C-alpha positions as semicolon CSV with decimal commas, in nm:
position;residue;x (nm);y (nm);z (nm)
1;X;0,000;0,000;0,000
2;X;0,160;0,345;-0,077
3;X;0,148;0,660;0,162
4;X;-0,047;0,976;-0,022
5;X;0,105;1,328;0,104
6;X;-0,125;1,571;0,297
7;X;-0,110;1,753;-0,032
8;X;-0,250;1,454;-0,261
9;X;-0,496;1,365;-0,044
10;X;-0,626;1,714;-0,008
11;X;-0,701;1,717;-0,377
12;X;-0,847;1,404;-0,392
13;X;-1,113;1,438;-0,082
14;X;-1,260;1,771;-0,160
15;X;-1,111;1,914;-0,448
16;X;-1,284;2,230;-0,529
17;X;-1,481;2,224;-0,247
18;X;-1,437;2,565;0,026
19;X;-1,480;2,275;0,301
20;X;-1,509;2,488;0,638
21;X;-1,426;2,856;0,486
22;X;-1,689;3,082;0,610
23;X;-1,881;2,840;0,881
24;X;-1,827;2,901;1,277
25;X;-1,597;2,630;1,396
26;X;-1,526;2,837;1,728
27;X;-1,693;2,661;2,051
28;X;-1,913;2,392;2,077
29;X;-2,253;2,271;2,030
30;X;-2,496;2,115;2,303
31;X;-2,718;2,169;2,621
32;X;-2,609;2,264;2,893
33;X;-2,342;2,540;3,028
34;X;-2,041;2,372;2,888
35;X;-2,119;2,422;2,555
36;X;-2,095;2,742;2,400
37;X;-2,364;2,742;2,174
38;X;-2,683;2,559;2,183
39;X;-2,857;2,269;1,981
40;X;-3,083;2,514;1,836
41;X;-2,767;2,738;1,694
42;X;-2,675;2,407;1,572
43;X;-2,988;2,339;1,379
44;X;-2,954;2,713;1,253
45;X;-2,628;2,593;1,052
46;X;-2,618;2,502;0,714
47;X;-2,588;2,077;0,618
48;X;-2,242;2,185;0,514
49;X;-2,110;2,355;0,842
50;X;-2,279;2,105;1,040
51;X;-1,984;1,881;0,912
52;X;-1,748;2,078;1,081
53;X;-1,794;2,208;1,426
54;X;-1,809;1,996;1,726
55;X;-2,163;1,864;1,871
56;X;-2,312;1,684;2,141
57;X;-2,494;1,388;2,098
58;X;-2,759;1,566;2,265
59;X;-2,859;1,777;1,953
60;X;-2,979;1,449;1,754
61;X;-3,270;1,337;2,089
62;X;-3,577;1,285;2,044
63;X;-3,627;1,656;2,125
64;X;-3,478;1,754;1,818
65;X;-3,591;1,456;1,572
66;X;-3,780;1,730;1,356
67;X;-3,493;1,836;1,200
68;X;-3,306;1,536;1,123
69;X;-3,231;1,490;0,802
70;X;-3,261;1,866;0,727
C-alpha cells in the first residue's frame, strides 16, 4: 500500500470544495453550560457547516428529531 502526502490527499477528498471557509468552527454545540452554543444554533447551521464544528450527541434526541435529516 503506498502513503499519499497531505497535499494529494487534499485534492483528492474535496477538491474544489471551500470545506469549512466561512462556517463558525469556534466553541461547541450542546445543552447545557459547557457548551458554547446551543442545539438550536446548531440546527440554525447550514448541512455543510454542520460537518465541521463539534456537537453533542444531545442535539440528535428525540427533542430535536424534527430536523433530522434537514
Amino acid at each position: 500500500m503506498k502513503k499519499l502526502s497531505r497535499t494529494s490527499l487534499k485534492s483528492i477528498n474535496g477538491n474544489g470544495m471551500s470545506g469549512c471557509a466561512g462556517c463558525p468552527t469556534g466553541g461547541n454545540y450542546g445543552d447545557g453550560p459547557e457548551y458554547t452554543n446551543s442545539c438550536m444554533a446548531f440546527w440554525g447551521l447550514s448541512p455543510n457547516c454542520r460537518n465541521c464544528v463539534d456537537v453533542s450527541a444531545d442535539c440528535y434526541g428525540p427533542d430535536y428529531s424534527d430536523y433530522f435529516g434537514n
